[in-house]
Amino acid sequence: MPELPEVEHVVRALSPVVVGRRIVAAELNLKRIAPGISRPAFDRQLRNSLITAVGRRGKYILFHLESGHVLATHLRMTGKFVSLTVDQSLPPYAHVVFYLDDERRLVFCDMRQFGRMRIFTKPPKELTSLAPEPLSPHFTEEYFIETLSRSRRPLKHLLLDQTRVLGLGNIYAVEALFLAGVNPMTAAQKLSKPRARRLYLCIRDVLKEAIDAGSTLRIDLADGNASYFETSERFWRVYEREGEPCVRCGTRIRRIVQSGRSTYYCPKCQKR
Ligand SMILES: [Zn+2]
């Protein structure tokens, strides 16, 4: 599942392809990708719309249209965008096809079919309930410390709750906790202020680092097979390193399961 830094890279890859382009027609081939709308209405609401910007809120990719409508897409597990020239044939699992005015097609492929699209003018609750963007000035240290102080949940759970702290999936939550030297099982409100401050900085560092390291992700919209999100070249400090020596102290990395998801940590560096 792509995490926020990967989605940020998809947005950056999409931008030069679609901004300033007009959607000539929009073909919804698989109804479940856009559950709230009929196929003809999907086309009607997008047809002849100029795409003025592409952005992101959390992991929602937002296509802003001149009409005031916004097309939101969530990639979920395997959703991908591909940009095709006229002579390229459709890749497998091409569930939505946008015909653009430069004769290209922007295709949404999704093998697992969990990806979702939605058209709106007023942002729905699933967007407005999200916590502030982690790299924006709205995600302040005060906000973070206040949020921790109100929760008895283990830190790892809280960090994954997108309505409290936005942008950390399983990998980056685990990495941020390791960098900060904080135990993932500690109750959020028990964390001291200096340690909370350190965790706050590490969350931003981990996300920034992942966004800056984008060159290791292969997001190529022109690749019909859309092989992006291959993160095997990435170096995780603790993630998926059970039994290996800690990069800091050499102690063996442990794996535990919290709410059905693996947490990796160093029992020595992350005592409390
Ligand atoms: Zn260690």
XYZ file of N, CA, C and O in Angstrom, residues 91-220:
520
model
N -3.577 -1.050 -20.661
C -2.987 -2.089 -19.803
C -4.088 -2.894 -19.120
O -5.265 -2.511 -19.184
N -3.736 -3.996 -18.484
C -4.762 -4.760 -17.757
C -5.348 -3.931 -16.613
O -4.687 -3.013 -16.124
N -6.535 -4.259 -16.212
C -7.236 -3.621 -15.084
C -7.425 -2.118 -15.281
O -7.340 -1.344 -14.341
N -7.649 -1.701 -16.516
C -7.879 -0.280 -16.803
C -9.333 0.044 -16.492
O -10.211 -0.141 -17.318
N -9.602 0.510 -15.281
C -10.983 0.667 -14.833
C -11.588 2.040 -15.109
O -12.790 2.191 -15.157
N -10.720 3.052 -15.231
C -11.218 4.387 -15.573
C -10.291 4.978 -16.628
O -9.073 4.888 -16.503
N -10.877 5.547 -17.667
C -10.070 6.153 -18.729
C -10.498 7.604 -18.927
O -11.677 7.878 -19.152
N -9.553 8.515 -18.803
C -9.815 9.934 -19.065
C -9.170 10.268 -20.405
O -7.960 10.101 -20.574
N -9.992 10.733 -21.332
C -9.458 11.163 -22.631
C -9.104 12.635 -22.507
O -9.961 13.454 -22.182
N -7.847 12.962 -22.758
C -7.396 14.345 -22.603
C -7.308 15.044 -23.955
O -7.234 14.386 -24.994
N -7.294 16.376 -23.927
C -7.339 17.134 -25.184
C -6.012 17.139 -25.945
O -5.919 17.726 -27.012
N -4.974 16.504 -25.394
C -3.728 16.383 -26.176
C -3.623 14.976 -26.774
O -2.537 14.519 -27.122
N -4.769 14.293 -26.814
C -4.887 12.954 -27.397
C -4.285 11.868 -26.533
O -4.245 10.708 -26.929
N -3.812 12.250 -25.359
C -3.353 11.218 -24.441
C -4.544 10.702 -23.651
O -5.584 11.343 -23.571
N -4.349 9.527 -23.056
C -5.345 9.009 -22.120
C -4.672 8.840 -20.771
O -3.561 8.297 -20.687
N -5.325 9.329 -19.757
C -4.873 9.057 -18.403
C -5.727 7.893 -17.911
O -6.955 7.985 -17.887
N -5.061 6.797 -17.550
C -5.787 5.573 -17.224
C -5.567 5.223 -15.758
O -4.440 5.304 -15.259
N -6.652 4.883 -15.096
C -6.529 4.404 -13.726
C -6.647 2.888 -13.738
O -7.673 2.329 -14.110
N -5.557 2.220 -13.362
C -5.523 0.756 -13.321
C -5.525 0.320 -11.865
O -4.926 0.968 -11.020
N -6.166 -0.784 -11.621
C -6.187 -1.255 -10.243
C -6.495 -2.739 -10.202
O -7.638 -3.164 -10.335
N -5.462 -3.521 -9.981
C -5.607 -4.969 -9.974
C -6.557 -5.433 -8.872
O -7.443 -6.239 -9.108
N -6.391 -4.902 -7.671
C -7.217 -5.365 -6.547
C -8.571 -4.660 -6.468
O -9.413 -5.046 -5.666
N -8.740 -3.594 -7.215
C -10.024 -2.874 -7.305
C -10.487 -2.210 -6.011
O -11.669 -1.985 -5.812
N -9.547 -1.894 -5.116
C -9.923 -1.197 -3.884
C -9.840 0.321 -4.047
O -10.287 1.062 -3.176
N -9.212 0.783 -5.100
C -9.070 2.222 -5.346
C -10.438 2.870 -5.470
O -11.398 2.213 -5.883
N -10.541 4.136 -5.073
C -11.842 4.809 -5.104
C -11.727 6.210 -5.683
O -10.738 6.910 -5.459
N -12.781 6.625 -6.384
C -12.865 7.989 -6.908
C -14.166 8.612 -6.461
O -15.172 7.915 -6.273
N -14.126 9.926 -6.339
C -15.315 10.632 -5.897
C -15.233 12.053 -6.431
O -14.167 12.648 -6.461
N -16.369 12.571 -6.875
C -16.402 13.952 -7.370
C -17.183 14.789 -6.375
O -18.260 14.382 -5.933
N -16.643 15.944 -5.992
C -17.376 16.788 -5.044
C -17.084 18.264 -5.284
O -16.113 18.612 -5.982
N -17.934 19.106 -4.713
C -17.631 20.536 -4.705
C -17.293 20.964 -3.272
O -16.458 21.819 -3.061
N -17.966 20.331 -2.309
C -17.664 20.608 -0.907
C -16.978 19.369 -0.338
O -17.488 18.264 -0.485
N -15.795 19.521 0.280
C -15.054 18.352 0.747
C -15.867 17.475 1.704
O -16.499 17.985 2.625
N -15.915 16.177 1.472
C -16.648 15.261 2.355
C -15.911 15.067 3.680
O -14.743 15.434 3.807
N -16.620 14.464 4.625
C -16.083 14.307 5.981
C -14.769 13.522 6.004
O -13.877 13.822 6.797
N -14.661 12.530 5.133
C -13.432 11.726 5.150
C -12.185 12.592 4.880
O -11.084 12.217 5.235
N -12.392 13.746 4.262
C -11.276 14.661 4.025
C -11.157 15.712 5.125
O -10.071 16.019 5.596
N -12.310 16.248 5.543
C -12.253 17.328 6.540
C -11.857 16.806 7.922
O -11.384 17.570 8.754
N -12.051 15.501 8.156
C -11.716 14.959 9.476
C -10.231 14.610 9.609
O -9.771 14.236 10.681
N -9.484 14.740 8.533
C -8.061 14.396 8.595
C -7.283 15.406 9.440
O -7.593 16.591 9.457
N -6.266 14.923 10.117
C -5.372 15.785 10.907
C -4.611 16.714 9.953
O -4.605 16.492 8.742
N -3.970 17.756 10.498
C -3.222 18.669 9.617
C -2.132 17.945 8.821
O -1.597 16.939 9.283
N -1.829 18.467 7.647
C -0.740 17.912 6.835
C 0.558 17.942 7.639
O 0.947 18.994 8.149
N 1.251 16.812 7.716
C 2.400 16.699 8.625
C 3.562 17.649 8.299
O 4.311 18.022 9.184
N 3.703 18.037 7.041
C 4.831 18.908 6.702
C 4.404 20.365 6.537
O 5.197 21.215 6.153
N 3.135 20.633 6.845
C 2.648 22.003 6.742
C 2.828 22.708 8.081
O 3.013 22.056 9.109
N 2.758 24.036 8.077
C 2.889 24.780 9.348
C 1.734 24.522 10.310
O 1.830 24.865 11.485
N 0.652 23.882 9.825
C -0.489 23.615 10.708
C -0.214 22.458 11.677
O -0.849 22.345 12.706
N 0.700 21.604 11.297
C 1.061 20.493 12.193
C 2.167 21.003 13.114
O 3.352 20.873 12.831
N 1.752 21.619 14.194
C 2.724 22.235 15.105
C 3.086 21.276 16.232
O 2.382 20.306 16.496
N 4.179 21.617 16.889
C 4.608 20.855 18.057
C 3.523 20.904 19.137
O 3.231 19.892 19.783
N 2.912 22.056 19.320
C 1.855 22.215 20.325
C 0.689 21.274 20.005
O 0.163 20.611 20.878
N 0.292 21.270 18.736
C -0.798 20.383 18.331
C -0.454 18.934 18.668
O -1.263 18.194 19.220
N 0.757 18.534 18.330
C 1.165 17.136 18.526
C 1.184 16.768 20.010
O 0.646 15.737 20.418
N 1.771 17.630 20.815
C 1.875 17.357 22.254
C 0.484 17.301 22.892
O 0.175 16.407 23.680
N -0.369 18.215 22.481
C -1.755 18.252 22.961
C -2.499 16.952 22.565
O -3.217 16.364 23.359
N -2.287 16.527 21.333
C -2.934 15.308 20.843
C -2.476 14.089 21.649
O -3.286 13.238 22.016
N -1.190 14.014 21.941
C -0.677 12.893 22.735
C -1.273 12.912 24.135
O -1.659 11.873 24.669
N -1.366 14.108 24.710
C -1.810 14.215 26.101
C -3.260 13.778 26.271
O -3.700 13.465 27.370
N -4.013 13.746 25.178
C -5.424 13.376 25.266
C -5.682 11.904 24.975
O -6.824 11.483 24.878
N -4.625 11.134 24.765
C -4.859 9.741 24.378
C -4.131 8.756 25.291
O -2.965 8.957 25.628
N -4.846 7.707 25.650
C -4.237 6.642 26.444
C -3.787 5.493 25.554
O -3.270 4.493 26.025
N -4.018 5.629 24.287
C -3.673 4.539 23.374
C -2.153 4.373 23.268
O -1.412 5.338 23.453
N -1.697 3.164 22.942
C -0.259 3.009 22.682
C 0.145 3.944 21.546
O -0.627 4.149 20.607
N 1.356 4.491 21.650
C 1.810 5.468 20.654
C 1.655 4.995 19.211
O 1.208 5.747 18.349
N 2.010 3.745 18.979
C 1.938 3.237 17.611
C 0.519 3.352 17.056
O 0.336 3.767 15.909
N -0.497 3.025 17.877
C -1.885 3.147 17.413
C -2.229 4.581 17.074
O -2.840 4.875 16.050
N -1.853 5.472 17.980
C -2.189 6.878 17.788
C -1.546 7.426 16.511
O -2.165 8.163 15.753
N -0.291 7.027 16.280
C 0.413 7.540 15.096
C -0.235 7.072 13.798
O -0.083 7.712 12.761
N -0.956 5.956 13.866
C -1.591 5.454 12.642
C -2.990 6.036 12.427
O -3.587 5.857 11.370
N -3.522 6.718 13.440
C -4.861 7.302 13.332
C -4.777 8.616 12.548
O -4.336 9.644 13.052
N -5.246 8.562 11.301
C -5.067 9.704 10.389
C -5.871 10.939 10.787
O -5.621 12.030 10.280
N -6.822 10.762 11.707
C -7.565 11.944 12.155
C -6.809 12.653 13.287
O -7.166 13.745 13.683
N -5.761 12.018 13.806
C -4.944 12.618 14.866
C -3.581 13.065 14.347
O -3.149 14.181 14.542
N -2.889 12.117 13.714
C -1.576 12.408 13.122
C -1.626 11.889 11.690
O -1.847 10.705 11.470
N -1.442 12.782 10.760
C -1.607 12.412 9.356
C -0.278 12.018 8.720
O 0.755 12.620 9.012
N -0.335 10.992 7.892
C 0.794 10.750 7.005
C 1.687 9.576 7.342
O 2.547 9.212 6.558
N 1.477 8.974 8.527
C 2.313 7.832 8.864
C 1.539 6.542 8.627
O 0.513 6.312 9.241
N 2.039 5.717 7.745
C 1.529 4.358 7.626
C 2.389 3.482 8.508
O 3.201 3.974 9.292
N 2.242 2.181 8.361
C 2.962 1.276 9.254
C 4.481 1.455 9.206
O 5.143 1.510 10.225
N 5.013 1.579 8.003
C 6.472 1.679 7.864
C 7.004 2.941 8.547
O 7.903 2.889 9.389
N 6.418 4.095 8.193
C 6.973 5.356 8.702
C 6.692 5.552 10.186
O 7.473 6.198 10.883
N 5.609 4.978 10.705
C 5.340 5.056 12.143
C 6.444 4.311 12.899
O 7.021 4.822 13.862
N 6.753 3.118 12.423
C 7.785 2.295 13.051
C 9.152 2.979 12.979
O 9.911 3.016 13.947
N 9.448 3.565 11.838
C 10.735 4.229 11.650
C 10.859 5.483 12.513
O 11.904 5.750 13.097
N 9.770 6.252 12.602
C 9.798 7.478 13.401
C 9.997 7.152 14.885
O 10.767 7.807 15.590
N 9.317 6.111 15.358
C 9.455 5.707 16.760
C 10.887 5.259 17.053
O 11.449 5.580 18.090
N 11.483 4.558 16.110
C 12.870 4.125 16.295
C 13.810 5.328 16.334
O 14.648 5.454 17.224
N 13.657 6.214 15.360
C 14.521 7.405 15.308
C 14.441 8.214 16.595
O 15.439 8.751 17.072
N 13.232 8.296 17.149
C 13.034 9.080 18.361
C 13.443 8.303 19.611
O 13.511 8.865 20.703
N 13.704 7.000 19.466
C 14.062 6.184 20.612
C 12.920 6.020 21.592
O 13.112 6.038 22.803
N 11.725 5.873 21.050
C 10.527 5.800 21.877
C 9.875 4.426 21.714
O 9.815 3.893 20.601
N 9.390 3.867 22.809
C 8.766 2.553 22.762
C 7.356 2.627 22.160
O 6.536 3.426 22.602
N 7.079 1.792 21.161
C 5.779 1.853 20.461
C 4.584 1.509 21.344
O 3.453 1.848 21.018
N 4.851 0.822 22.487
C 3.742 0.407 23.353
C 3.414 1.430 24.439
O 2.406 1.314 25.123
N 4.263 2.423 24.581
C 4.021 3.454 25.598
C 2.688 4.154 25.357
O 2.355 4.485 24.216
N 1.925 4.353 26.455
C 0.669 5.092 26.315
C 0.990 6.539 25.932
O 1.883 7.155 26.528
N 0.268 7.065 24.942
C 0.583 8.389 24.391
C 0.735 9.460 25.472
O 1.700 10.224 25.469
N -0.216 9.477 26.426
C -0.170 10.571 27.406
C 0.941 10.411 28.449
O 1.228 11.337 29.183
N 1.598 9.244 28.450
C 2.696 9.029 29.399
C 4.043 9.546 28.867
O 5.034 9.553 29.581
N 4.051 9.918 27.611
C 5.323 10.345 27.023
C 5.694 11.741 27.545
O 4.874 12.651 27.518
N 6.924 11.881 28.017
C 7.341 13.190 28.555
C 7.402 14.211 27.423
O 7.517 13.850 26.257
N 7.335 15.484 27.802
C 7.349 16.545 26.787
C 8.607 16.535 25.918
O 8.502 16.634 24.695
N 9.792 16.422 26.528
C 10.991 16.419 25.674
C 10.993 15.253 24.690
O 11.402 15.409 23.539
N 10.494 14.106 25.143
C 10.465 12.950 24.245
C 9.397 13.122 23.172
O 9.577 12.709 22.023
N 8.285 13.730 23.548
C 7.224 14.018 22.574
C 7.748 14.984 21.508
O 7.469 14.830 20.317
N 8.519 15.944 21.953
C 9.112 16.917 21.025
C 10.035 16.203 20.037
O 10.028 16.491 18.845
N 10.830 15.270 20.585
C 11.750 14.548 19.715
C 10.976 13.697 18.697
O 11.311 13.646 17.518
N 9.923 13.066 19.181
C 9.111 12.245 18.276
C 8.491 13.107 17.175
O 8.464 12.725 16.006
N 8.004 14.283 17.559
C 7.432 15.226 16.590
C 8.447 15.525 15.476
O 8.133 15.448 14.286
N 9.669 15.842 15.869
C 10.698 16.171 14.877
C 11.027 14.952 14.010
O 11.223 15.079 12.798
N 11.057 13.781 14.631
C 11.403 12.566 13.884
C 10.317 12.205 12.868
O 10.618 11.692 11.793
N 9.054 12.462 13.223
C 7.955 12.199 12.281
C 8.168 13.037 11.017
O 8.101 12.542 9.894
N 8.462 14.308 11.232
C 8.673 15.180 10.063
C 9.916 14.772 9.286
O 9.905 14.771 8.055
N 10.976 14.420 10.011
C 12.218 14.011 9.343
C 12.020 12.763 8.488
O 12.486 12.703 7.357
N 11.328 11.790 9.065
C 11.122 10.523 8.348
C 10.332 10.760 7.062
O 10.657 10.218 6.007
N 9.303 11.603 7.153
C 8.487 11.868 5.963
C 9.254 12.684 4.932
O 9.199 12.405 3.734
N 9.993 13.681 5.426
C 10.797 14.499 4.506
C 11.827 13.643 3.802
O 12.012 13.742 2.592
N 12.491 12.814 4.586
C 13.512 11.932 4.041
C 12.920 11.034 2.943
O 13.502 10.884 1.873
N 11.742 10.488 3.218
C 11.112 9.589 2.244
C 10.707 10.340 0.976
O 10.816 9.817 -0.129
N 10.243 11.571 1.140
C 9.843 12.356 -0.040
C 11.075 12.738 -0.854
O 11.102 12.623 -2.067
N 12.139 13.135 -0.155
C 13.368 13.518 -0.852
C 14.031 12.336 -1.548
O 14.725 12.502 -2.540
N 13.830 11.149 -0.998
C 14.460 9.955 -1.571
C 13.644 9.399 -2.732
O 13.832 8.265 -3.140
N 12.771 10.231 -3.269
C 11.853 9.779 -4.320
C 12.502 9.141 -5.518
O 11.873 8.377 -6.241
N 13.777 9.431 -5.720
C 14.429 8.867 -6.896
C 14.527 7.346 -6.807
O 14.718 6.679 -7.805
N 14.417 6.803 -5.614
C 14.482 5.342 -5.497
C 13.127 4.699 -5.817
O 13.019 3.498 -5.956
N 12.082 5.537 -5.896
C 10.779 5.004 -6.300
C 10.666 5.176 -7.803
O 10.972 6.231 -8.330
N 10.188 4.145 -8.454
C 10.084 4.270 -9.901
C 8.651 4.573 -10.278
O 7.853 3.670 -10.458
N 8.337 5.837 -10.321
C 6.990 6.217 -10.730
C 7.104 6.790 -12.128
O 7.612 7.874 -12.335
N 6.674 6.011 -13.079
C 6.772 6.422 -14.466
C 5.398 6.251 -15.093
O 4.973 5.143 -15.399
